[in-house]
mmCIF file of C-alpha atoms and ligand atoms in Angstrom:
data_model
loop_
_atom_site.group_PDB
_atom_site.id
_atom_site.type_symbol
_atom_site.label_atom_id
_atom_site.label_comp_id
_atom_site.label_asym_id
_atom_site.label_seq_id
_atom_site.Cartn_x
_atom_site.Cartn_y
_atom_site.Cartn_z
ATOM 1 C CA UNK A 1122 24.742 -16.447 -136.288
ATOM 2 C CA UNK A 1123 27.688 -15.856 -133.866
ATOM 3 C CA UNK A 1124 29.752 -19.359 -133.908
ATOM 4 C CA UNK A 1125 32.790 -20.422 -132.116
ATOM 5 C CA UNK A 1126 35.477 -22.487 -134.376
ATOM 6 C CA UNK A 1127 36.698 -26.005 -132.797
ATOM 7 C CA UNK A 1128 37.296 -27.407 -136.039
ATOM 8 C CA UNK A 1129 40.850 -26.569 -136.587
ATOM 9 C CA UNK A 1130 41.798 -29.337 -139.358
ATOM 10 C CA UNK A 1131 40.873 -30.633 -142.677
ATOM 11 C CA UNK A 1132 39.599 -33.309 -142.914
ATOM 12 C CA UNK A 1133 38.421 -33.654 -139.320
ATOM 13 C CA UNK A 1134 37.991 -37.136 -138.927
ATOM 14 C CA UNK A 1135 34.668 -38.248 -136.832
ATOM 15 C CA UNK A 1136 34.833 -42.449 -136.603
ATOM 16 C CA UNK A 1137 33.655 -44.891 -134.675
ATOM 17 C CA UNK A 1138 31.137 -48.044 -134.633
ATOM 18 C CA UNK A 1139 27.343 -47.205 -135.776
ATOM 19 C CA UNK A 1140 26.299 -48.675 -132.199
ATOM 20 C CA UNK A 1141 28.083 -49.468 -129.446
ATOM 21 C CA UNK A 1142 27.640 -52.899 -128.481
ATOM 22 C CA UNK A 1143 29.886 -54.092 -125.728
ATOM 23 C CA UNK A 1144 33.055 -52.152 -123.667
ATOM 24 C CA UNK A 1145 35.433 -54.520 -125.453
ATOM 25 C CA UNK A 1146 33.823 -53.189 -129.204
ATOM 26 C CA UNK A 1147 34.311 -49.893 -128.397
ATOM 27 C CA UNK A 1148 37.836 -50.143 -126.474
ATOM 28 C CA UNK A 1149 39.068 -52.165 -129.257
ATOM 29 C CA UNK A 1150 38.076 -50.320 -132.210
ATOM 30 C CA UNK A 1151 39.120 -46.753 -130.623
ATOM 31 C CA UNK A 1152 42.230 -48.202 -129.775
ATOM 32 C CA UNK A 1153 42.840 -49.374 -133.701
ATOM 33 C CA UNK A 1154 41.820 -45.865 -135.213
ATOM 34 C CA UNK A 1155 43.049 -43.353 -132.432
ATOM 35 C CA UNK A 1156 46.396 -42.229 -134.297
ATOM 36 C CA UNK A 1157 44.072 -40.905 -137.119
ATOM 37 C CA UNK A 1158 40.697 -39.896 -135.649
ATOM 38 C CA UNK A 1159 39.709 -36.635 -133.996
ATOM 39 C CA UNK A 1160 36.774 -37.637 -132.479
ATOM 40 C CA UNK A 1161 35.458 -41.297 -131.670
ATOM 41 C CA UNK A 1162 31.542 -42.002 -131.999
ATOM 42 C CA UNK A 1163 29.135 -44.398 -131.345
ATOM 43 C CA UNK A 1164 25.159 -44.762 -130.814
ATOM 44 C CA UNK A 1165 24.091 -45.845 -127.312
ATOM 45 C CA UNK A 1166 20.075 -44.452 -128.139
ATOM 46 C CA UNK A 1167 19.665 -45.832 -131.876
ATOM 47 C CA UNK A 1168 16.675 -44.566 -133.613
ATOM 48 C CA UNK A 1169 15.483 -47.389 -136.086
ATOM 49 C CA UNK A 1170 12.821 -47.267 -138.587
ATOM 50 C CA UNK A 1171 11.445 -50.151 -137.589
ATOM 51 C CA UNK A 1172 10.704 -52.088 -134.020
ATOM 52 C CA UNK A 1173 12.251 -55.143 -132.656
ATOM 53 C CA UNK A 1174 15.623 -53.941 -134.504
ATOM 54 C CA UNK A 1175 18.661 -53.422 -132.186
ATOM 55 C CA UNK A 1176 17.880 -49.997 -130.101
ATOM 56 C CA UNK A 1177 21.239 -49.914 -128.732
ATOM 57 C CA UNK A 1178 22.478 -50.453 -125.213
ATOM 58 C CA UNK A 1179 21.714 -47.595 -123.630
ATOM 59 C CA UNK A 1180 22.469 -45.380 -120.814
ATOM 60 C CA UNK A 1181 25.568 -48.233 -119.958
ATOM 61 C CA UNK A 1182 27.441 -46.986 -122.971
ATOM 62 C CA UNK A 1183 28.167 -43.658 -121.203
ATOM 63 C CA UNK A 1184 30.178 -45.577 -118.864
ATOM 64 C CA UNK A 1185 31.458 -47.192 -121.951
ATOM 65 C CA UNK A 1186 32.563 -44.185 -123.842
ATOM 66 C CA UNK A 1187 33.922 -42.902 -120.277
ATOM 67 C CA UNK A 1188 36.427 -45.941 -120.441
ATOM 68 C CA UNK A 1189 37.236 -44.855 -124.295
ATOM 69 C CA UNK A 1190 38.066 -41.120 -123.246
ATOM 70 C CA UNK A 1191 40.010 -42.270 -120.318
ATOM 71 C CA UNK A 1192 42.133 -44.949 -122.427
ATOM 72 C CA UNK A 1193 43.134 -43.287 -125.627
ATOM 73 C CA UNK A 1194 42.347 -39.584 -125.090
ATOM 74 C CA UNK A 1195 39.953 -39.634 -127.826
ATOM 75 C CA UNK A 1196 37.453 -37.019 -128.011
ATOM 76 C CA UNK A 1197 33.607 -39.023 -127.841
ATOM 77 C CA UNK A 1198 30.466 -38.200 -128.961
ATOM 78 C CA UNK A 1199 27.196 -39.804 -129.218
ATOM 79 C CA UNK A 1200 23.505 -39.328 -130.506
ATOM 80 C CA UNK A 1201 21.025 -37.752 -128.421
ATOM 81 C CA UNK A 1202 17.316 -37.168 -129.430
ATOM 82 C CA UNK A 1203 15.706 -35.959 -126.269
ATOM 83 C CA UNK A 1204 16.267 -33.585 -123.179
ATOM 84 C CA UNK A 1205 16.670 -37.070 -120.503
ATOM 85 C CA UNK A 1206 19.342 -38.219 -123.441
ATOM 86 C CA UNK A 1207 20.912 -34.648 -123.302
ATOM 87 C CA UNK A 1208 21.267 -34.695 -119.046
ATOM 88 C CA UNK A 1209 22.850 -38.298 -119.212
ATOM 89 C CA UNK A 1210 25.256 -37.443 -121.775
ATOM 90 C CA UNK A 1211 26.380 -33.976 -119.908
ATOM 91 C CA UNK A 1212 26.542 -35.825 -116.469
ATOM 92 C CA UNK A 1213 28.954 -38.510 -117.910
ATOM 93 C CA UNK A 1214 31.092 -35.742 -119.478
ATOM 94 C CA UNK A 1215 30.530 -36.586 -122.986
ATOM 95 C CA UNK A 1216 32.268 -34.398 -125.263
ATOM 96 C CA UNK A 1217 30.404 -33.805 -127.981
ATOM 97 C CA UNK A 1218 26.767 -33.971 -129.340
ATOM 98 C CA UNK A 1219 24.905 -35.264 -132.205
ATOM 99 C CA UNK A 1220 21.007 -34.589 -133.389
ATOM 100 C CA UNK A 1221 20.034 -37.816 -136.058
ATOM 101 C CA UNK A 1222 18.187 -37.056 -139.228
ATOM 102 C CA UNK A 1223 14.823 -38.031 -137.899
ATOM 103 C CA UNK A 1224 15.455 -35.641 -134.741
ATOM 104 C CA UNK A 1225 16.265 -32.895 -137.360
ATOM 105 C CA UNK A 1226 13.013 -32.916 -139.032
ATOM 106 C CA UNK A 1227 10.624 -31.965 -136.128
ATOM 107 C CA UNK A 1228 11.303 -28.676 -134.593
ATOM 108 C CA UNK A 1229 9.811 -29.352 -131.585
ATOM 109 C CA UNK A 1230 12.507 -32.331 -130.488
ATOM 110 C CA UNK A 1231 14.915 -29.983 -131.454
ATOM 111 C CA UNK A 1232 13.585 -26.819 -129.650
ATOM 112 C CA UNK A 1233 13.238 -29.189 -126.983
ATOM 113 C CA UNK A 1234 16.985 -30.264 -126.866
ATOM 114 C CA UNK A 1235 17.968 -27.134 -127.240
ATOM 115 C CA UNK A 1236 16.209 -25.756 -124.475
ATOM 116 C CA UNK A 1237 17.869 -28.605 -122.310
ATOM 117 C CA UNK A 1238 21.309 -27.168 -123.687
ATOM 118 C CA UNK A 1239 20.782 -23.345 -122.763
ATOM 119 C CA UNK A 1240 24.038 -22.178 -121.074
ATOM 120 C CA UNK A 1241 26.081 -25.311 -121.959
ATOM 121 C CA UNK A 1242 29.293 -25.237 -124.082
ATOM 122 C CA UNK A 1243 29.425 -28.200 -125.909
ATOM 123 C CA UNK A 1244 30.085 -29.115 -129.423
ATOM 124 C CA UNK A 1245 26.790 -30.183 -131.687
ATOM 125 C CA UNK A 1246 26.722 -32.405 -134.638
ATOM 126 C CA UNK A 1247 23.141 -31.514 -136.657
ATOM 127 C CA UNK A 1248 22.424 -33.926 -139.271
ATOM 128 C CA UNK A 1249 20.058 -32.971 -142.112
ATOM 129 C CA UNK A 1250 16.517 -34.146 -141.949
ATOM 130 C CA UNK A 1251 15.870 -37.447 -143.701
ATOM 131 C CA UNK A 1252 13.963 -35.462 -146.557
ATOM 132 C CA UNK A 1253 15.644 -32.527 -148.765
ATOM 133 C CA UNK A 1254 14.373 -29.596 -146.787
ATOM 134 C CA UNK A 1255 16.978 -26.737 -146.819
ATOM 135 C CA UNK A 1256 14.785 -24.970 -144.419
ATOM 136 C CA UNK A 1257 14.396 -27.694 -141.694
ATOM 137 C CA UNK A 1258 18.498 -28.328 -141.366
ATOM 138 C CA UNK A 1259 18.851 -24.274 -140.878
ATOM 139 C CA UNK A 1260 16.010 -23.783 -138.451
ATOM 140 C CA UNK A 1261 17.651 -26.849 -136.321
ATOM 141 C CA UNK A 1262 21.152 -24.667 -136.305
ATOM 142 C CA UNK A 1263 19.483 -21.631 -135.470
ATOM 143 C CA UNK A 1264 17.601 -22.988 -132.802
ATOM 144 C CA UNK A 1265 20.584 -24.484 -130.870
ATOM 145 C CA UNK A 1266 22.364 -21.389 -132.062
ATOM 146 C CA UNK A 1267 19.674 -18.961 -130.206
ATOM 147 C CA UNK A 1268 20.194 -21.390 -126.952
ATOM 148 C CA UNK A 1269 23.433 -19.978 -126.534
ATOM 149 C CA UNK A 1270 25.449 -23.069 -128.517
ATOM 150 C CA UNK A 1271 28.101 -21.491 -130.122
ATOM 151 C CA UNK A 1272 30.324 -24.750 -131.272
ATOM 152 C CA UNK A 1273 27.706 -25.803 -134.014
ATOM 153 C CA UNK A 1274 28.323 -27.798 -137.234
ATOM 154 C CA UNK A 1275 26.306 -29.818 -139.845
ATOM 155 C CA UNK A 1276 26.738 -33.672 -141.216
ATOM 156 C CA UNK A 1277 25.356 -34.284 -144.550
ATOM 157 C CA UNK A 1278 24.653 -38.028 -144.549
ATOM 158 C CA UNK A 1279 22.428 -37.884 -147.652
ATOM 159 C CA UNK A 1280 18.743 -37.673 -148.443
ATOM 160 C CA UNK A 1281 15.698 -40.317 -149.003
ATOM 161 C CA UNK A 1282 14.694 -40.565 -152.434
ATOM 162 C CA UNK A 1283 11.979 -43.054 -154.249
ATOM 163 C CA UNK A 1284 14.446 -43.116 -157.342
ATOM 164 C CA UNK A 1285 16.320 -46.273 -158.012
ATOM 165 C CA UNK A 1286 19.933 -45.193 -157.150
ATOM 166 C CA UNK A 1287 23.406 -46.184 -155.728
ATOM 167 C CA UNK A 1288 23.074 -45.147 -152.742
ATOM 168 C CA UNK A 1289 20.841 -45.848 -149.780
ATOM 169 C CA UNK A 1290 20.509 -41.971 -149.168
ATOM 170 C CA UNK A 1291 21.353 -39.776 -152.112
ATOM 171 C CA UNK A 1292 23.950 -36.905 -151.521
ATOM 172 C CA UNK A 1293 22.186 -34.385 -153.327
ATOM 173 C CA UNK A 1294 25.933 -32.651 -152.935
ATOM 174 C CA UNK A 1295 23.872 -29.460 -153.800
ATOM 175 C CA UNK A 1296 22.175 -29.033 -150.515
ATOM 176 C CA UNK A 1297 25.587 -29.031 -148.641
ATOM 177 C CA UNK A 1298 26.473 -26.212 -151.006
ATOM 178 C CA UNK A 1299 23.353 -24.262 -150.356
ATOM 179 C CA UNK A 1300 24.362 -24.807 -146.741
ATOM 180 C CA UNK A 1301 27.573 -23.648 -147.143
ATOM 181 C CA UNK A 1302 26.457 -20.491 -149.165
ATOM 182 C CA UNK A 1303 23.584 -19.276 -146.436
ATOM 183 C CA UNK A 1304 25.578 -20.039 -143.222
ATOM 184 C CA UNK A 1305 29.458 -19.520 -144.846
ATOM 185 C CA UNK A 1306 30.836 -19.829 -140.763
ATOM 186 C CA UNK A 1307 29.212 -23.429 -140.433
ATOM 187 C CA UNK A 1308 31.430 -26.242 -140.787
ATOM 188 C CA UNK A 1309 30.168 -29.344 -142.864
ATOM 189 C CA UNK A 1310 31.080 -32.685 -142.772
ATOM 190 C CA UNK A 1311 30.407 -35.299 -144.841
ATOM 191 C CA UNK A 1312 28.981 -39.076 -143.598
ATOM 192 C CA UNK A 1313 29.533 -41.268 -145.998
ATOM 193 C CA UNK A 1314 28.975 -44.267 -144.828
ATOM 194 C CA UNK A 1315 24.552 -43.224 -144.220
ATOM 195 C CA UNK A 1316 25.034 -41.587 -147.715
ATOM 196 C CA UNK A 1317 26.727 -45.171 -149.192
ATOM 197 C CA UNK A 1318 24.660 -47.675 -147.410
ATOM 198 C CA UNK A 1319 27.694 -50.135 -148.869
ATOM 199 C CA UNK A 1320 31.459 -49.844 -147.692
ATOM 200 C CA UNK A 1321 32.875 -50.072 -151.064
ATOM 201 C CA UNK A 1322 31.331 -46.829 -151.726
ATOM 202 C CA UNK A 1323 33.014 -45.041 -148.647
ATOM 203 C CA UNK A 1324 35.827 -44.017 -150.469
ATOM 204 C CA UNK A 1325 34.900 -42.636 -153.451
ATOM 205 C CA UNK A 1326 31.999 -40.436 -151.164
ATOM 206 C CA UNK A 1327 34.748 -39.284 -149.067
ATOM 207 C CA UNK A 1328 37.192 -38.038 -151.876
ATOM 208 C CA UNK A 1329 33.965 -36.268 -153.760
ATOM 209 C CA UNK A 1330 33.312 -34.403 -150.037
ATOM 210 C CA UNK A 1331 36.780 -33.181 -150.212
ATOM 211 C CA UNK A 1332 36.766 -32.354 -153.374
ATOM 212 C CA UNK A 1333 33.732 -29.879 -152.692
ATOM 213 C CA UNK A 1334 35.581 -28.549 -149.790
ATOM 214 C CA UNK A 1335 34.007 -30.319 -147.149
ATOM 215 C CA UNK A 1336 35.863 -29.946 -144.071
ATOM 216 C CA UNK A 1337 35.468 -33.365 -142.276
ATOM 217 C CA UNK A 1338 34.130 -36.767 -142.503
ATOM 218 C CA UNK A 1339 32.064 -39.137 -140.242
ATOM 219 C CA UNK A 1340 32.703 -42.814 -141.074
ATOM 220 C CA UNK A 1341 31.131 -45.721 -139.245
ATOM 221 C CA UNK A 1342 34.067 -48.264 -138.239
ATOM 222 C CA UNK A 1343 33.907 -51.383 -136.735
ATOM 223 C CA UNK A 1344 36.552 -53.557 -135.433
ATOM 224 C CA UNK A 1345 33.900 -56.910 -137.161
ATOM 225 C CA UNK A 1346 31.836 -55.089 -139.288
ATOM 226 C CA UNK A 1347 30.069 -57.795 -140.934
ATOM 227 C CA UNK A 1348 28.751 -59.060 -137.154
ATOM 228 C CA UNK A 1349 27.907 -55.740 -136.532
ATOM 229 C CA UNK A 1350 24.470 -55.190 -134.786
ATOM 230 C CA UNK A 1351 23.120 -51.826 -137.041
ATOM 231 C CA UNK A 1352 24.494 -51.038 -140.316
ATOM 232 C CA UNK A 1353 26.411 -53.765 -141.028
ATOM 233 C CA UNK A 1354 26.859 -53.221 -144.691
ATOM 234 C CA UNK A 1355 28.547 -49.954 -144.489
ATOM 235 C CA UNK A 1356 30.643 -49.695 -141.702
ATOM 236 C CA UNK A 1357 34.708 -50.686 -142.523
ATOM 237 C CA UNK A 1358 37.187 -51.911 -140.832
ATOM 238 C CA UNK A 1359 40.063 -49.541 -138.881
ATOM 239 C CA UNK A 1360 42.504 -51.291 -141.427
ATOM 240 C CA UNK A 1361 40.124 -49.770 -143.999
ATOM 241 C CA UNK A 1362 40.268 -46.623 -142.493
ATOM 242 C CA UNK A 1363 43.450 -45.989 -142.224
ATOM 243 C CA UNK A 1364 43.838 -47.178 -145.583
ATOM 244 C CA UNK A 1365 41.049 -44.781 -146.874
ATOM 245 C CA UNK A 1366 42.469 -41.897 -144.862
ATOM 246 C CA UNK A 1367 45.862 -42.396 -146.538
ATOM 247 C CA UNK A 1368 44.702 -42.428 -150.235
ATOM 248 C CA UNK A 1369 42.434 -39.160 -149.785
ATOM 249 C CA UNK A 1370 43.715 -36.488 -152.036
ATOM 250 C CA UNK A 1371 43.437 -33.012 -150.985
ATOM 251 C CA UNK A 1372 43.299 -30.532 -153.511
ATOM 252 C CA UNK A 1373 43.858 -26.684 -152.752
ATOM 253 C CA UNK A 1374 40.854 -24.286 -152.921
ATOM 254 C CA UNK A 1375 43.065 -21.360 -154.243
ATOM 255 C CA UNK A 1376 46.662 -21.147 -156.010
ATOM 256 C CA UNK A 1377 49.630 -18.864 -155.452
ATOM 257 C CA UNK A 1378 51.192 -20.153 -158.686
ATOM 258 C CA UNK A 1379 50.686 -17.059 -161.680
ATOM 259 C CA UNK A 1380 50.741 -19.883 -164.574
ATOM 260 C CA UNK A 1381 47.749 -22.026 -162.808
ATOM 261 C CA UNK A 1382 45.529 -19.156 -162.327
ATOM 262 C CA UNK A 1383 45.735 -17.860 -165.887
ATOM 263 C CA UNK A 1384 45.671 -21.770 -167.134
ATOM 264 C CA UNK A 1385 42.071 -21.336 -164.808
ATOM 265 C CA UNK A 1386 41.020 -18.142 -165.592
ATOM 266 C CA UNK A 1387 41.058 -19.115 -169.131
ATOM 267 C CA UNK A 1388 39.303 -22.207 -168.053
ATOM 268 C CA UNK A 1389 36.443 -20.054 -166.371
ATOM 269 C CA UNK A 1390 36.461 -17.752 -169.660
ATOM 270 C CA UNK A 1391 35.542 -20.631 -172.021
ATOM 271 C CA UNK A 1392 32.541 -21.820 -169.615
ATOM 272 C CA UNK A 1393 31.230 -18.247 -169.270
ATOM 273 C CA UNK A 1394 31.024 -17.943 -172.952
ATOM 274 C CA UNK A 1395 29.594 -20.889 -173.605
ATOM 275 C CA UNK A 1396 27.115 -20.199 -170.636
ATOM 276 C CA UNK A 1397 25.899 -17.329 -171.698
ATOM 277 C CA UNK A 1398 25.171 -18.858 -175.577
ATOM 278 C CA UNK A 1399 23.057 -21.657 -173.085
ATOM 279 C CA UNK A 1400 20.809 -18.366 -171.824
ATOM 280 C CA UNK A 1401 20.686 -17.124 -175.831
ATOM 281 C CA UNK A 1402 19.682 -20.365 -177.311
ATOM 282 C CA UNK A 1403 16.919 -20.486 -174.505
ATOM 283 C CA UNK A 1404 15.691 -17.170 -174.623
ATOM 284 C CA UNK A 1405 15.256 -18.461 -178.474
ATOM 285 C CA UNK A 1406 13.510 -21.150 -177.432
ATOM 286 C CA UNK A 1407 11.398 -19.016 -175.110
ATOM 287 C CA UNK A 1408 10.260 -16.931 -178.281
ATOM 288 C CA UNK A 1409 9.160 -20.244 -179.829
ATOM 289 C CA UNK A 1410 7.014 -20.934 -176.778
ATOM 290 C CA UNK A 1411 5.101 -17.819 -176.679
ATOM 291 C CA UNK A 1412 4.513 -18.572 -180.981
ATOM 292 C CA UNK A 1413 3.201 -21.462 -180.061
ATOM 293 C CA UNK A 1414 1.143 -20.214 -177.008
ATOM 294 C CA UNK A 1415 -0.643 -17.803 -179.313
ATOM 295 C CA UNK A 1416 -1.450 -20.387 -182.076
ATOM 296 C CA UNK A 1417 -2.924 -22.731 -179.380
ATOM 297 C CA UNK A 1418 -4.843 -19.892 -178.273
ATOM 298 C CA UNK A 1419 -6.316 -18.903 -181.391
ATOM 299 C CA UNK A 1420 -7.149 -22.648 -182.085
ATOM 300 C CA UNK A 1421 -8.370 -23.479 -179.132
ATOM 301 C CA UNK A 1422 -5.588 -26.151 -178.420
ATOM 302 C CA UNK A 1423 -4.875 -27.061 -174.886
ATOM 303 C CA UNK A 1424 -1.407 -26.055 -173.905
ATOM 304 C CA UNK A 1425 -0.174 -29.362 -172.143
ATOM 305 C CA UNK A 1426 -0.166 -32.406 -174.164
ATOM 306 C CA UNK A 1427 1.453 -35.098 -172.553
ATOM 307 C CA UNK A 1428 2.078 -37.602 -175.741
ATOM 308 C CA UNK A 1429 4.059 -34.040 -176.955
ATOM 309 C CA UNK A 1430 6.285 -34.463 -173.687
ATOM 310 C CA UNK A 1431 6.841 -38.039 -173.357
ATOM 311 C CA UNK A 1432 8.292 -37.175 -177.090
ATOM 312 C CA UNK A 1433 10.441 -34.181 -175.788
ATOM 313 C CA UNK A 1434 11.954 -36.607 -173.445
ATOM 314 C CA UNK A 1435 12.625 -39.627 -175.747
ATOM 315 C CA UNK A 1436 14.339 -37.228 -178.328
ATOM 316 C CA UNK A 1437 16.501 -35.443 -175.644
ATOM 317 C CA UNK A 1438 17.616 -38.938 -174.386
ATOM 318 C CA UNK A 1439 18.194 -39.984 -177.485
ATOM 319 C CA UNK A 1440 20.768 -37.062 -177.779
ATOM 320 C CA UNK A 1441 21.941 -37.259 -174.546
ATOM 321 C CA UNK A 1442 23.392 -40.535 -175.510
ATOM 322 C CA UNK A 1443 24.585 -39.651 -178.847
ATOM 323 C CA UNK A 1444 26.595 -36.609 -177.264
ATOM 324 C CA UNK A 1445 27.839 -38.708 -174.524
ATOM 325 C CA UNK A 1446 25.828 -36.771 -171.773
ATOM 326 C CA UNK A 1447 24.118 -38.158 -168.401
ATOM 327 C CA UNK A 1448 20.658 -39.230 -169.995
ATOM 328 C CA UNK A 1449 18.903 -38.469 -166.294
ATOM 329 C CA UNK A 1450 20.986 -35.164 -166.080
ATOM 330 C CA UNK A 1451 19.555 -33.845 -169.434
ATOM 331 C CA UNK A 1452 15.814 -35.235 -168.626
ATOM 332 C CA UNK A 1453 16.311 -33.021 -165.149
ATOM 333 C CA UNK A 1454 17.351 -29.918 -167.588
ATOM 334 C CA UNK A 1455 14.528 -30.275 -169.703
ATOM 335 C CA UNK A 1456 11.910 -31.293 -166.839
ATOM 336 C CA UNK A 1457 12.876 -27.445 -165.721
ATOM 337 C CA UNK A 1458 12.893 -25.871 -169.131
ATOM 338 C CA UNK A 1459 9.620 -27.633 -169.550
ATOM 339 C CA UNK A 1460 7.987 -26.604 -166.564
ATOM 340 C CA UNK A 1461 8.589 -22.797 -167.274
ATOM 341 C CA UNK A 1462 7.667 -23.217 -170.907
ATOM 342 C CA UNK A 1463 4.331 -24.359 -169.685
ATOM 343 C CA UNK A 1464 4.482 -21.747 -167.141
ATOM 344 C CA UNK A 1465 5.035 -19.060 -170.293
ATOM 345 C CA UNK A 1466 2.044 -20.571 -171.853
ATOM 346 C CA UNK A 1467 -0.338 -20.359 -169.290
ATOM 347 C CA UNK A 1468 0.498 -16.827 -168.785
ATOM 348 C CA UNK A 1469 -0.350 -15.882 -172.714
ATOM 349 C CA UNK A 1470 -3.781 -17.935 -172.177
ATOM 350 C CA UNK A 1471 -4.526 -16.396 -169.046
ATOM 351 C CA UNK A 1472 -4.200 -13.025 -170.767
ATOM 352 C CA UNK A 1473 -6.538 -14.184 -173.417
ATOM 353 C CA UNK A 1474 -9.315 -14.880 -170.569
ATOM 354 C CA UNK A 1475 -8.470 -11.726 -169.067
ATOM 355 C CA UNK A 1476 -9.039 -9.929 -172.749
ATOM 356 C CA UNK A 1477 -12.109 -11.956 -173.015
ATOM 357 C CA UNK A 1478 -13.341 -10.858 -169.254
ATOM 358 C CA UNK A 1479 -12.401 -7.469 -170.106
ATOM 359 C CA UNK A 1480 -14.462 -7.190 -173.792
ATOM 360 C CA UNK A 1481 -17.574 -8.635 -171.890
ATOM 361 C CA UNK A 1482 -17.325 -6.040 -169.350
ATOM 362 C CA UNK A 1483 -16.886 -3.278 -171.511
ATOM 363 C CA UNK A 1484 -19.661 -4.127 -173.738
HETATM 364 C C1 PEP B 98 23.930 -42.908 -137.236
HETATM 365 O O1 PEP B 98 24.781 -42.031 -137.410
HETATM 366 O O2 PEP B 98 24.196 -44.055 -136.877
HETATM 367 C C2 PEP B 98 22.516 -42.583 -137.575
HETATM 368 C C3 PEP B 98 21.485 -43.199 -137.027
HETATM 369 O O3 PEP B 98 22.460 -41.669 -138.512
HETATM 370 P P1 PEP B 98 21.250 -40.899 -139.268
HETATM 371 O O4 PEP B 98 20.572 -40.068 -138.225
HETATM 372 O O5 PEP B 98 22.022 -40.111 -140.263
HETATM 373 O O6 PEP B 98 20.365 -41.939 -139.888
HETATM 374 MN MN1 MN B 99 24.469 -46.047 -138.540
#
């Protein structure tokens, strides 16, 4: 993928209401956040899950975000989801371009919008699908990437889940990482506020994006967030921005200093050794499995029983707790080492039908 940088700062700050609701919103809040803020955003075609919620204002916010550009030199950018969105927003010179999550996951919208960029140099903002599909959030940046955009980066604003949790969409911080490892040149940035659902969570989000080496942040801001027609429970005030932007800590990705990288190297070499005893103790455990395996098989024992897991997962708990561990971290571990234990198992009995096959054949 051949990509142009424009992102020339960390954190690159993206902020700006969720919707834009009136000229004096938007005028007001840019003016309150544009010493900070890189780029100033705000959704004039709002996709909502459900109907007869707010659907924003419109083509009218162009002229709207015109005004903003015009006034305080801010850079805009806004959500588009179709090819009509796409002409408006290039007609009324709007700088920069976002695709929603629910744009992301159908690769015919987005084939479509990309089309209706071809020959265009603009920047593009690609959210990840609503749903944690690795493969739907790289298509999208290939496909605007084979249309000739060359100013491309990604927004992680979290994932749906049906587990209880925190967080309206959970950050699954791995997927940004895969992202990060298959397209290196990409740059990511982190939206908190989608991920939070809840402004006192902003914050803490944004610091954790950082800390993974992130390189920007999107945060809905409001200048009356609590009257706020979308999203009112997680967009912040500019006060709260600026007051956000101030405490972040950035950390470095590499040292110069000779003590620091030994103090890490030796760091690394205690986690590598104890890693590698992990892999021994389960290749133990592996020999166990295939015991077992071939005493079910002689006895004619079925190789899942479920009362056997439910078990497996109390006890592990159990010591999760009593070693001061995430209890939902260690059921994930052993929900994997579980699956591939069955997975071990199936293969020993599915040799023993073969062998059986085999004897009938031969005799
Ligand atoms: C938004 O940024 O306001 C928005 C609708 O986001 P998402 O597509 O992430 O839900
Ligand atoms: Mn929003």
């Amino acid at each position: 993928m051949k990509i142009d940088k424009f992102i020339h700062k960390k954190p690159y700050l993206i902020a700006g209401p969720c919707s834009a609701e009136s000229e004096q919103q938007l005028l007001e809040t840019a003016h309150l956040i544009k010493e900070i803020t890189d780029v100033f955003r705000a959704g004039i075609w709002k996709p909502r899950t459900k109907p007869n919620s707010f659907e924003g204002v419109g083509e009218k916010g162009l002229q709207w975000l015109q005004k903003v550009k015009k006034e305080t030199g801010l850079k805009v950018l806004t959500e588009i989801a179709t090819p009509q969105h796409v002409e408006k927003c290039l007609k009324a010179e709007i700088d920069m371009l976002w695709i929603g999550a629910r744009t992301t996951v159908n690769p015919f919208y987005v084939q479509e919008i990309a089309e209706a960029l071809k020959g265009v140099d603009i920047p593009v903002f690609v959210k990840n699908p609503i749903h944690p599909e690795l493969g739907l959030w790289l298509g999208a940046l290939e496909r605007l990437n084979k249309a000739g955009i060359k100013q491309l980066a990604a927004i992680h604003r979290g994932f749906f889940s049906y587990e209880d949790s925190a967080f309206r969409n959970d950050p699954k911080w791995e997927m940004p990482i895969k992202l990060r490892e298959l397209l290196p040149q990409i740059p990511i940035i982190c939206d908190p506020s989608h991920i939070a659902g809840d402004r006192e969570m902003i914050a803490e989000i944004s610091q954790t994006a950082m800390d993974l080496n992130l390189n920007g942040l999107m945060i809905e801001t409001h200048q009356n967030p609590k009257n706020a027609w979308s999203d009112a429970k997680q967009q912040i005030t500019p006060k709260k921005l600026h007051q956000i932007m101030d405490d972040l800590v950035l950390r470095k990705t590499k040292t110069d200093d000779d003590f620091l990288k030994i103090k890490l190297k030796e760091f690394r070499e205690k986690i590598d050794i104890l890693d590698r005893k992990i892999v021994n103790i389960l290749s133990d455990r592996k020999k166990i499995v295939e015991e077992i395996a071939f005493f079910k098989r002689q006895n004619k024992i079925t190789i899942f029983q479920i009362e056997r897991w439910f078990e497996i997962l109390k006890f592990r708990k159990k010591d999760a707790v009593d070693f001061g561990m995430n209890e939902k971290m260690i059921a994930e571990f052993f929900e994997l080492v579980h699956k591939y234990s069955i997975l071990t198992q199936t293969k020993i009995m599915r040799n023993a039908n073969g062998e059986k096959l085999e004897n009938k054949r031969n005799g």
